[in-house]
Short mmCIF file of C-alpha atoms and ligand atoms in Angstrom, two decimals:
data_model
loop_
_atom_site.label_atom_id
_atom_site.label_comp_id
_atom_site.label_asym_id
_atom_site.label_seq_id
_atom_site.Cartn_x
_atom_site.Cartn_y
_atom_site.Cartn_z
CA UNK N 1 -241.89 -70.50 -173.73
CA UNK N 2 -244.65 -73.04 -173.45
CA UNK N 3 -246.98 -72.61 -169.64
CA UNK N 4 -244.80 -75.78 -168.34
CA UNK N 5 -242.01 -74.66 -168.43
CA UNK N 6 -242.66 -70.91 -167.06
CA UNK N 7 -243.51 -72.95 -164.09
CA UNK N 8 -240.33 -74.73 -163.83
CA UNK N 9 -238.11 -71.54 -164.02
CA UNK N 10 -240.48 -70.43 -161.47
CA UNK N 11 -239.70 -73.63 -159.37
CA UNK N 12 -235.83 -73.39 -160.02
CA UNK N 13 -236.13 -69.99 -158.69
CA UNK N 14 -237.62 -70.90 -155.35
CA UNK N 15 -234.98 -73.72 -154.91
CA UNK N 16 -233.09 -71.01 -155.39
CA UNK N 17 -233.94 -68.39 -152.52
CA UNK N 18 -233.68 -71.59 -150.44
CA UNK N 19 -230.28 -72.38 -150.70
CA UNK N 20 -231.58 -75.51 -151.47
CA UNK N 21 -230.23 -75.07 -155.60
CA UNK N 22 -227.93 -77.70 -156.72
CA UNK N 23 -224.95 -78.23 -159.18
CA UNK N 24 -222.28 -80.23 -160.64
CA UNK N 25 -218.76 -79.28 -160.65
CA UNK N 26 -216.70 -80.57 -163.16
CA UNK N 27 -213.74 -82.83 -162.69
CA UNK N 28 -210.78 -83.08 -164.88
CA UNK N 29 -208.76 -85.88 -163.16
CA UNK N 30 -209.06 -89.70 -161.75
CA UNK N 31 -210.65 -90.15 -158.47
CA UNK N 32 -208.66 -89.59 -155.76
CA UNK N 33 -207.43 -87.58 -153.23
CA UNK N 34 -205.81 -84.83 -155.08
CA UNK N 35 -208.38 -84.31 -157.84
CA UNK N 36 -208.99 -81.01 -159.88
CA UNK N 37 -212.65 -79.43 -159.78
CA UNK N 38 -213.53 -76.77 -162.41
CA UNK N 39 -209.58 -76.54 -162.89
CA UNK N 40 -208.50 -75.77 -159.04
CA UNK N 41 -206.39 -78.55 -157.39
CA UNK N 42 -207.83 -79.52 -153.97
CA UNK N 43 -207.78 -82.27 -151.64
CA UNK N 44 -211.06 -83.95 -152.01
CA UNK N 45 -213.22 -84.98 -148.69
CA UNK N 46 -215.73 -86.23 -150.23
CA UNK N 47 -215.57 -89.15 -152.41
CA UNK N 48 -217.10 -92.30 -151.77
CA UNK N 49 -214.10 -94.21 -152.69
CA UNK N 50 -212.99 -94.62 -149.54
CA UNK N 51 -210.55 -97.69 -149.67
CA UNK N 52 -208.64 -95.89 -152.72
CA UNK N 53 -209.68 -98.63 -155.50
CA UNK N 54 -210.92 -96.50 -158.13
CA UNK N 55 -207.65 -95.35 -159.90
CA UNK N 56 -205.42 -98.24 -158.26
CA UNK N 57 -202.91 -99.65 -161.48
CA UNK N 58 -204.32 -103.26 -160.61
CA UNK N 59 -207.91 -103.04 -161.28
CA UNK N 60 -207.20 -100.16 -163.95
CA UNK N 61 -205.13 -103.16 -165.83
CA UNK N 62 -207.87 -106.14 -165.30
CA UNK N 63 -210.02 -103.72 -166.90
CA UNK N 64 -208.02 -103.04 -169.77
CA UNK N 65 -207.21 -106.38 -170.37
CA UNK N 66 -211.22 -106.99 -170.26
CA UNK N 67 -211.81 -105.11 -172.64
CA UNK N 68 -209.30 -106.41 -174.76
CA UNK N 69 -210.83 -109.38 -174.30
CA UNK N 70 -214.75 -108.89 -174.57
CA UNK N 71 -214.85 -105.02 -175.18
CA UNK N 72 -217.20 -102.59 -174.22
CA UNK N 73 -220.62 -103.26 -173.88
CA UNK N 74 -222.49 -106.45 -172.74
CA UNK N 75 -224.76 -106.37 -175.59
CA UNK N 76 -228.13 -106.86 -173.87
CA UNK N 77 -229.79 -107.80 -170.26
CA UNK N 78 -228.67 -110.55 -168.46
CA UNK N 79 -231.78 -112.76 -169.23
CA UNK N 80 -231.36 -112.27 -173.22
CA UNK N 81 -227.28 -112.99 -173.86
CA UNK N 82 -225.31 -110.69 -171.74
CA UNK N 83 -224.53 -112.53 -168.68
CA UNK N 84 -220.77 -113.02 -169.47
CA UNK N 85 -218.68 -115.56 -167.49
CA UNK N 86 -217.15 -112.72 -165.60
CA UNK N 87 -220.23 -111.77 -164.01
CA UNK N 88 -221.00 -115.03 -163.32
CA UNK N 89 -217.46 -115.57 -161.36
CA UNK N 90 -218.03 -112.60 -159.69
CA UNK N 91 -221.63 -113.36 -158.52
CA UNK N 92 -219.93 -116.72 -157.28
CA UNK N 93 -216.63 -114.69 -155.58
CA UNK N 94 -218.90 -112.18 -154.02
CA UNK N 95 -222.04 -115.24 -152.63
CA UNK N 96 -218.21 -116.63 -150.80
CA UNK N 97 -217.65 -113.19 -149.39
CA UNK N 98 -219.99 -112.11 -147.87
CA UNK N 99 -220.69 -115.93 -146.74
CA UNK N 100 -224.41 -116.29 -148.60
CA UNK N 101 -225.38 -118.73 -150.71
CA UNK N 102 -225.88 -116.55 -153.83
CA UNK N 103 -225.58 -113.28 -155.30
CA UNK N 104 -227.19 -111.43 -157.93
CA UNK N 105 -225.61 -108.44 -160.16
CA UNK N 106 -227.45 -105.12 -160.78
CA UNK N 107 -225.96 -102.44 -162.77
CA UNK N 108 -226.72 -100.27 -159.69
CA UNK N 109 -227.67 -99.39 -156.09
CA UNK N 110 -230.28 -97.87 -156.72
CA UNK N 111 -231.76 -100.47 -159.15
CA UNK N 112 -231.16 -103.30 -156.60
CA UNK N 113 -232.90 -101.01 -154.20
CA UNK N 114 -235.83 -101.27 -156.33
CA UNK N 115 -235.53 -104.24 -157.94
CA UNK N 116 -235.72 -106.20 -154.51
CA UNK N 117 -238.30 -104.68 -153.13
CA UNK N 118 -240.91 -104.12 -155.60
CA UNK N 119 -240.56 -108.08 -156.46
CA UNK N 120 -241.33 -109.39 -152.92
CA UNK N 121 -244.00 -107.07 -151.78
CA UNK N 122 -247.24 -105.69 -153.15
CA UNK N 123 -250.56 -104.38 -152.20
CA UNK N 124 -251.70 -106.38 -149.08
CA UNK N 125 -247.73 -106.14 -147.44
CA UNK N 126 -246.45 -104.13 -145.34
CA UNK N 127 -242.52 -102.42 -144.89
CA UNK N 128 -240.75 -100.48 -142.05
CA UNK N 129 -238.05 -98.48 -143.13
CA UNK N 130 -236.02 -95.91 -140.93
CA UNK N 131 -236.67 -92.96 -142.22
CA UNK N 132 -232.76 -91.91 -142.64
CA UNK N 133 -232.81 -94.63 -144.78
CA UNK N 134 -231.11 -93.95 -148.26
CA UNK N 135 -233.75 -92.09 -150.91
CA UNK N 136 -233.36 -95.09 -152.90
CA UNK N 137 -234.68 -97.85 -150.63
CA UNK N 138 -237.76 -94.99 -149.81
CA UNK N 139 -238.72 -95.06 -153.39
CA UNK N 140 -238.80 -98.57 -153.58
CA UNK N 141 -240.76 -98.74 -150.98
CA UNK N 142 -243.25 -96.94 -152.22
CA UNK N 143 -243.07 -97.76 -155.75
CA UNK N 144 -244.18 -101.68 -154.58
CA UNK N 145 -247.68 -100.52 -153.33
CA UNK N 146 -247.37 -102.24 -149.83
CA UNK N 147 -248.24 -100.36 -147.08
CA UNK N 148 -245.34 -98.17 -146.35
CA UNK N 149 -244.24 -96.94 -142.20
CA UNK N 150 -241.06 -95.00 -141.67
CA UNK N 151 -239.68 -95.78 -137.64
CA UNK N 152 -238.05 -92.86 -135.87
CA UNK N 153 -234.06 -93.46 -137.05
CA UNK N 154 -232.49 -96.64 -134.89
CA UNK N 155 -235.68 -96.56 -132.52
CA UNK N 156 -236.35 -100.31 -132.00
CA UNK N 157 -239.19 -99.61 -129.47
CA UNK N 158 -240.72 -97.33 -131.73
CA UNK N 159 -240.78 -99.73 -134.73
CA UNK N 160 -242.23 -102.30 -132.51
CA UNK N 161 -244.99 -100.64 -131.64
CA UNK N 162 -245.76 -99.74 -135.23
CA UNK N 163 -245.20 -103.48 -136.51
CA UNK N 164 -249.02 -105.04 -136.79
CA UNK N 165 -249.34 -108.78 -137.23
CA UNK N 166 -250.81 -109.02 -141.24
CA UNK N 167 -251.85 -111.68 -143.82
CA UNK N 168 -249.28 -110.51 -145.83
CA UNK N 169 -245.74 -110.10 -145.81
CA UNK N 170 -243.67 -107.78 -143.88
CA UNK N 171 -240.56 -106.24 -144.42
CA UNK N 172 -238.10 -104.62 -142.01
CA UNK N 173 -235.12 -102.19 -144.06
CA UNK N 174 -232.45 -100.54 -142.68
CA UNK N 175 -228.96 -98.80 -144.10
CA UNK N 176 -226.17 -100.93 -142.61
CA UNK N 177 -224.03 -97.57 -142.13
CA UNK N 178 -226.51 -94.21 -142.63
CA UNK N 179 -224.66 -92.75 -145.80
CA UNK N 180 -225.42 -89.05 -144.20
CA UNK N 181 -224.73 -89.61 -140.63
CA UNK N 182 -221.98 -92.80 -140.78
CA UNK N 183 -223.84 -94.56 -137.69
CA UNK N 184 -224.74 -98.05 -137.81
CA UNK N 185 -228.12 -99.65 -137.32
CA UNK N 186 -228.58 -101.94 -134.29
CA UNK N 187 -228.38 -104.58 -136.54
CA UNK N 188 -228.30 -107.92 -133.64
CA UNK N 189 -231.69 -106.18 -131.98
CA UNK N 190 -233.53 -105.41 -135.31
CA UNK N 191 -232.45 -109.07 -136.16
CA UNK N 192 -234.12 -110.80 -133.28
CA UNK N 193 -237.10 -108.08 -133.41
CA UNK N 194 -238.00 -109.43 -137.33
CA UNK N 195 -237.44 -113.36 -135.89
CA UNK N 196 -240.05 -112.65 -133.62
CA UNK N 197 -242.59 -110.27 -136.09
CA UNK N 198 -241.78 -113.15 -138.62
CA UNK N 199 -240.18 -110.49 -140.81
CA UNK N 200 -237.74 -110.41 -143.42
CA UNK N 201 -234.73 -107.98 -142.42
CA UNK N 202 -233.19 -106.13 -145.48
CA UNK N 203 -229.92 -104.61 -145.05
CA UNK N 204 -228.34 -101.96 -147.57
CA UNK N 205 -224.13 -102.01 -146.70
CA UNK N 206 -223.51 -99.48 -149.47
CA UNK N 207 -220.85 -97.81 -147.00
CA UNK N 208 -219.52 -100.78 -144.71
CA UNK N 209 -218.62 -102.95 -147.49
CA UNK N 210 -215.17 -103.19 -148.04
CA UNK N 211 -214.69 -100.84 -144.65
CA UNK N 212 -215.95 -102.90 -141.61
CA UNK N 213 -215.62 -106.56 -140.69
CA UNK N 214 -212.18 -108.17 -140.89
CA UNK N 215 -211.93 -108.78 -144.42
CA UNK N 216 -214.28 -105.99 -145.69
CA UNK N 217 -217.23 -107.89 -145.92
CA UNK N 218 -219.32 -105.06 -144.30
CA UNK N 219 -221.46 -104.04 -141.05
CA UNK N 220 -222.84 -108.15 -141.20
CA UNK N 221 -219.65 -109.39 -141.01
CA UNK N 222 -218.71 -107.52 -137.89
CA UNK N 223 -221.41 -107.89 -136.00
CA UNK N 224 -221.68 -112.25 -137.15
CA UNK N 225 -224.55 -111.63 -138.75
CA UNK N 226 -225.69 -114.92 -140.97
CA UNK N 227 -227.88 -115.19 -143.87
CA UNK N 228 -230.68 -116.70 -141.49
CA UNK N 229 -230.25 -113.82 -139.57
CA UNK N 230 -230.46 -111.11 -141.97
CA UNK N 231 -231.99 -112.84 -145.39
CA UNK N 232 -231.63 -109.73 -147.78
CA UNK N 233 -228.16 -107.98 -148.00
CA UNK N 234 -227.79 -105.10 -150.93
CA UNK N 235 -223.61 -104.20 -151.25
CA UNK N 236 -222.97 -101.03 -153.76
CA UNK N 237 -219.66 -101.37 -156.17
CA UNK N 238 -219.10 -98.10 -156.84
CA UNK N 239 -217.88 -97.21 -153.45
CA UNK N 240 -215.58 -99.22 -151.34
CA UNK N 241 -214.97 -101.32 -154.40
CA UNK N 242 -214.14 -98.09 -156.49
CA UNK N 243 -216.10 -99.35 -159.74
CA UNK N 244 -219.50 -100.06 -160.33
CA UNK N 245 -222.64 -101.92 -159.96
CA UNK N 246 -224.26 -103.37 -157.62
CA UNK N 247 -225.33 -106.76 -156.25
CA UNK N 248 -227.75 -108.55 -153.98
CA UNK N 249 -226.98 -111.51 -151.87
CA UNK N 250 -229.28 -114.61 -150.00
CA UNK N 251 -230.30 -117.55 -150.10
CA UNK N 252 -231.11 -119.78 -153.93
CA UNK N 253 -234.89 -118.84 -153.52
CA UNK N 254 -234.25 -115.39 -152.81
CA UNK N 255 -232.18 -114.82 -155.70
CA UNK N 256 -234.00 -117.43 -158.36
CA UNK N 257 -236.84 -115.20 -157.39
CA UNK N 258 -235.31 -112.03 -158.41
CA UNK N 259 -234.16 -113.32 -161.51
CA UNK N 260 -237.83 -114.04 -162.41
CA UNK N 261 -239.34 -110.79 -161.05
CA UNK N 262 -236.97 -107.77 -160.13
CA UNK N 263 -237.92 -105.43 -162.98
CA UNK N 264 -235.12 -103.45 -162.93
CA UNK N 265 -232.75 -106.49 -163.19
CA UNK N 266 -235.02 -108.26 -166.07
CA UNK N 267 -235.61 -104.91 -168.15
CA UNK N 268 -231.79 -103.05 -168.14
CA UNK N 269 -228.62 -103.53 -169.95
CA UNK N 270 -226.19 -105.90 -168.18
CA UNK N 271 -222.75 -104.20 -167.09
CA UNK N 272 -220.12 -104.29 -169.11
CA UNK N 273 -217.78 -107.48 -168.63
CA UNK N 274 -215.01 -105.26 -168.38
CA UNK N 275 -216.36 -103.55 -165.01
CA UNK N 276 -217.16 -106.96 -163.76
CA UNK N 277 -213.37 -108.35 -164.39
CA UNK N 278 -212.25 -104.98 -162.77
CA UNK N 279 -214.03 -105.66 -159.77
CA UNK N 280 -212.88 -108.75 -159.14
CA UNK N 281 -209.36 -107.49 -158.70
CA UNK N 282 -210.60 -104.91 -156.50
CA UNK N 283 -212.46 -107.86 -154.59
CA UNK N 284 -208.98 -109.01 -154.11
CA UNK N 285 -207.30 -105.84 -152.41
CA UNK N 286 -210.35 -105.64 -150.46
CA UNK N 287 -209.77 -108.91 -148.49
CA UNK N 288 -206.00 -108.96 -148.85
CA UNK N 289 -205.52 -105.52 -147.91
CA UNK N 290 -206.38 -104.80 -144.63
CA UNK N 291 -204.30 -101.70 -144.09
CA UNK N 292 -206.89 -99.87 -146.10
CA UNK N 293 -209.62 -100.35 -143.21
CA UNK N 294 -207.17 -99.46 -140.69
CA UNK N 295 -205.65 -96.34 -141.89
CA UNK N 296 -209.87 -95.01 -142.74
CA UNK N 297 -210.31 -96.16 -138.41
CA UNK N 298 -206.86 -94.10 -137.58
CA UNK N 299 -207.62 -91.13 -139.99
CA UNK N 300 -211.42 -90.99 -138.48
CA UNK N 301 -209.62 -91.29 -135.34
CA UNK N 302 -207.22 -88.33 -135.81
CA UNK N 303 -209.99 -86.07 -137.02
CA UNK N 304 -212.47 -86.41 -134.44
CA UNK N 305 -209.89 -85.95 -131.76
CA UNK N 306 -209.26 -83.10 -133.25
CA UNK N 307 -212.17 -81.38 -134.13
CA UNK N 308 -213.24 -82.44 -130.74
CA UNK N 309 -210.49 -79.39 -130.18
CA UNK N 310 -212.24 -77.13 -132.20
CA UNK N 311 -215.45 -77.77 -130.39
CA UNK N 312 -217.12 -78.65 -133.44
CA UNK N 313 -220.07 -80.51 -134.01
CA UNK N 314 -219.64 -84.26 -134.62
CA UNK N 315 -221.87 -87.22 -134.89
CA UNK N 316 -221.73 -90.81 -133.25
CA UNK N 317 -219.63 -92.56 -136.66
CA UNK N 318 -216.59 -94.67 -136.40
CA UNK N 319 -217.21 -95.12 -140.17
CA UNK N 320 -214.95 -93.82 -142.84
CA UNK N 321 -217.89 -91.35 -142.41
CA UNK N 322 -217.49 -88.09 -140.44
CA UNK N 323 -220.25 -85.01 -141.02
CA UNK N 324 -220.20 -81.91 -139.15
CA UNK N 325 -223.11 -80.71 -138.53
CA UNK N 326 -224.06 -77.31 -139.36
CA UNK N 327 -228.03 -76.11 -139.13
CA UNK N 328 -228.88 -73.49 -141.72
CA UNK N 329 -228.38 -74.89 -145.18
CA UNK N 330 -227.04 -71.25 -146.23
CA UNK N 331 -224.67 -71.43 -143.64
CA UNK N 332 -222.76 -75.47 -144.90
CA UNK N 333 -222.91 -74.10 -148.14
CA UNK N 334 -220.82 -70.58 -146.88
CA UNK N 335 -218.36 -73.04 -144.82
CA UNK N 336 -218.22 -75.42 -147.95
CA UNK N 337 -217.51 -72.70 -150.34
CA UNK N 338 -214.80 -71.29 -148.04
CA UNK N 339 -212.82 -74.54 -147.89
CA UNK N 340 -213.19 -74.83 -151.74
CA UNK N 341 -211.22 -71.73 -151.88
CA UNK N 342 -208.57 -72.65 -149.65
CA UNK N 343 -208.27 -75.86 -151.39
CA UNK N 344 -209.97 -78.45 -149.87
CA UNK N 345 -213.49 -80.01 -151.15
CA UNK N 346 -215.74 -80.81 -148.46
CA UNK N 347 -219.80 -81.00 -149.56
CA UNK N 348 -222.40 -79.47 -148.11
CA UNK N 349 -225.12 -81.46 -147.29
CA UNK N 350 -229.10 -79.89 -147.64
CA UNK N 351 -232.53 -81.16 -147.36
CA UNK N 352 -234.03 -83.22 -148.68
CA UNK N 353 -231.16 -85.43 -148.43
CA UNK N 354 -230.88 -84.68 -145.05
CA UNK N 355 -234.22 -83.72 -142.30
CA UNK N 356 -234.74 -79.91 -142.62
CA UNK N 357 -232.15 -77.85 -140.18
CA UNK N 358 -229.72 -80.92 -140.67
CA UNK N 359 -227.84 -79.32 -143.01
CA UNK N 360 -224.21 -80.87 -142.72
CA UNK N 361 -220.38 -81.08 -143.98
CA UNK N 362 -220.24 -84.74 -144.67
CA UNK N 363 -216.52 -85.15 -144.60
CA UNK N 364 -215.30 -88.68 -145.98
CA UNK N 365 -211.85 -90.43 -145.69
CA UNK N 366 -209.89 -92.59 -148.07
CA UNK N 367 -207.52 -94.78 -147.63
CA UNK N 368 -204.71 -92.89 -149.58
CA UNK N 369 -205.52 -89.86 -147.13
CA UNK N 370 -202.43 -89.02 -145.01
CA UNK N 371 -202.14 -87.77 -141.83
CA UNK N 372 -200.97 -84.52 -142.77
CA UNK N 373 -204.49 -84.00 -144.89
CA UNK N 374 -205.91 -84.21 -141.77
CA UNK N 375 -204.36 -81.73 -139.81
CA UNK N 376 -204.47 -79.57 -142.76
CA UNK N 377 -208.48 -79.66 -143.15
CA UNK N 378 -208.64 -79.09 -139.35
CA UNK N 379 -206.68 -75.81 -139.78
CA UNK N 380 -208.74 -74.62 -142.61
CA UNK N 381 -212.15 -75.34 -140.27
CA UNK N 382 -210.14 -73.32 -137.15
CA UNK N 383 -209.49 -70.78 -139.60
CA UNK N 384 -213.03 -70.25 -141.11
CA UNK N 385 -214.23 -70.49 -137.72
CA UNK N 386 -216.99 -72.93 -138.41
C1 PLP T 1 -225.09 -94.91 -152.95
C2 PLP T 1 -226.16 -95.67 -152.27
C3 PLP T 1 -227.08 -96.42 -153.01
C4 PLP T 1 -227.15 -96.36 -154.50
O1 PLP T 1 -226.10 -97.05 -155.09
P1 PLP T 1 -225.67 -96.66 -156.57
O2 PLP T 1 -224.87 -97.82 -157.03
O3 PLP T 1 -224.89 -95.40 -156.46
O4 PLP T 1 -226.93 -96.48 -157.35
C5 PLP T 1 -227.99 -97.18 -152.31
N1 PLP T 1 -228.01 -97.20 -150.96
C6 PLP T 1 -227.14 -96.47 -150.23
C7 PLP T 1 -227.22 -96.52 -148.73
C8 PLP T 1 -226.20 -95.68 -150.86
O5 PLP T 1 -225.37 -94.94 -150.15
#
């Protein structure tokens, strides 16, 4: 074996004796709540689909019938000839939605998270990110070459003190709803803290779209947030939604910008058509179908009552997001593997994605969840003795 890669087995080892090693499980089914994982049925707590859209018959047939239509692939970037006139009338459906003036596509989160950032700031500008924020909107950060300051997680009085008046530009960016934790960011405060700094506010609503505000448009929409008050929103498809993508939303100049300079939006393939057509039907059950969002409050409800019961450990979330914290990485991936064998699927959480010692069951609803799962998962935790 060639020096390099003697190292890396010797790397993969020490991930190893950390509890820190990681793999994939394979699936055999559609998303959803009874899924089978390397051929064992369980009931799966821990999909990010939580409104229930990723195998629903409706925006399983607007796909097919897309790709009847235009096929598979888009053929090329947006910018060369694969901007189709579904993502266009999505771009338009979502700008209405979440009440902006315009949206952009990206084929994902992570590319938005990148793409936005690394075209409006460079060496000579500064950003403030809470350091819970999501691993994508960290690399960004750094990959622009401002000058990058993490704040103490939802500590207003700490990122004030660290904000310095500049020539350049500054940027404030927060998570909307912390995918690891399922808070939300004091959005109103942080708003009228980057009026005053003369700072643009960037919020990523990978995990409220589609779950909070009164038609799903996100954590903005429930706290009456407006596009002068928070300029830069980033939404994630492939959660709420159930599909795929991503987009970015703001005002004309915002976006025209983008178009000229987010790398990652000028230099990629454009989604296919077919994921765009599929996500407008989903856009559809989001807004008409409210029940979704209230059966994710009542099932969050019903689970932190009682694991309250249990005396476990829970954290501050009335998101569809509900981790238990644990400690000792070795000791979430012991719980997590006991639940897999009783039959439910619950991941364990480790650094890095979480600060050292935070090691957590992040336990997420859906919408097609019922009661009874519930109850059932709380048994299984009273039984392992977590
Ligand atoms: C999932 C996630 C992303 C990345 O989105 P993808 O479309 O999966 O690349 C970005 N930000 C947050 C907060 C996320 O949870």
């Amino acid at each position: 074996m060639a020096k390099g890669f003697i190292d890396l087995a010797g790397e993969l080892q020490e991930i190893k004796q950390q509890n820190l090693y990681r793999s994939r499980r394979v699936i055999s089914t559609p998303q959803g709540v009874e899924i089978t994982v390397d051929g064992q049925a369980v009931i799966n707590f821990s999909s990010n689909d939580y409104l229930g859209l990723a195998n629903h018959p409706d925006v399983i047939a607007s796909f097919k019938r897309a790709t009847d239509k235009f096929g598979v692939g888009s053929g090329s970037a947006h910018l060369i000839c694969g901007h189709s006139a579904s993502h266009h009338a999505l771009e338009e459906e979502l700008a209405e939605f979440t009440g902006r003036d315009r949206v952009l596509l990206f084929s994902t989160g992570y590319m938005a998270n990148l793409g936005v950032i690394s075209a409006l700031l460079g060496r000579g500008d500064q950003v403030f990110q809470d350091r819970l924020n999501h691993a994508s909107l960290l690399d960004a950060g750094l990959l622009s070459g401002a000058r990058f300051k993490r704040y103490f997680h939802n500590d207003l009085l700490d990122l004030n003190k660290k904000i310095k008046p500049i020539e350049g530009r500054t940027l404030i960016v927060t998570d909307g709803v912390f995918s690891m934790d399922g808070d939300v960011a004091p959005l109103t405060e942080l708003s009228a803290l980057a009026k005053e700094k003369n700072a643009w506010l960037m919020v990523d609503d990978a995990h409220g779209l589609g779950v909070l505000g009164e038609s799903g448009a996100g954590v903005l929409q429930k706290n009456r947030l407006t596009q002068q008050d928070v300029p830069i929103l980033m939404g994630t498809l492939g959660k709420g939604f159930g599909t795929f993508g991503a987009f970015v939303a703001g005002s004309d100049v915002l976006i025209e910008t983008l178009i000229q300079k987010a790398r990652s939006y000028v230099f990629t393939t454009a989604l296919p058509a077919a994921v765009a057509e599929a996500t407008r039907t989903s856009l559809k059950l989001v807004i008409e179908e409210s029940w979704r969002r209230e059966k994710l409050r009542s099932l969050a409800k019903r689970f932190r009552l009682g694991a309250g019961q249990l005396g476990l450990s829970l954290m501050s979330s009335d998101s569809a997001i509900q981790p238990i914290l644990i400690g000792e990485s070795q000791r979430a991936v012991e719980i997590s593997e006991a639940l897999l064998s009783k039959g439910f699927l619950v991941t364990a959480i480790r650094p890095p994605t979480v600060p050292k010692g935070g090691a957590r069951l992040r336990v997420t609803f859906s919408a097609n969840h019922q009661p009874q799962h519930v109850d059932q998962l709380l048994d299984a935790l009273d039984n392992i003795s977590v």
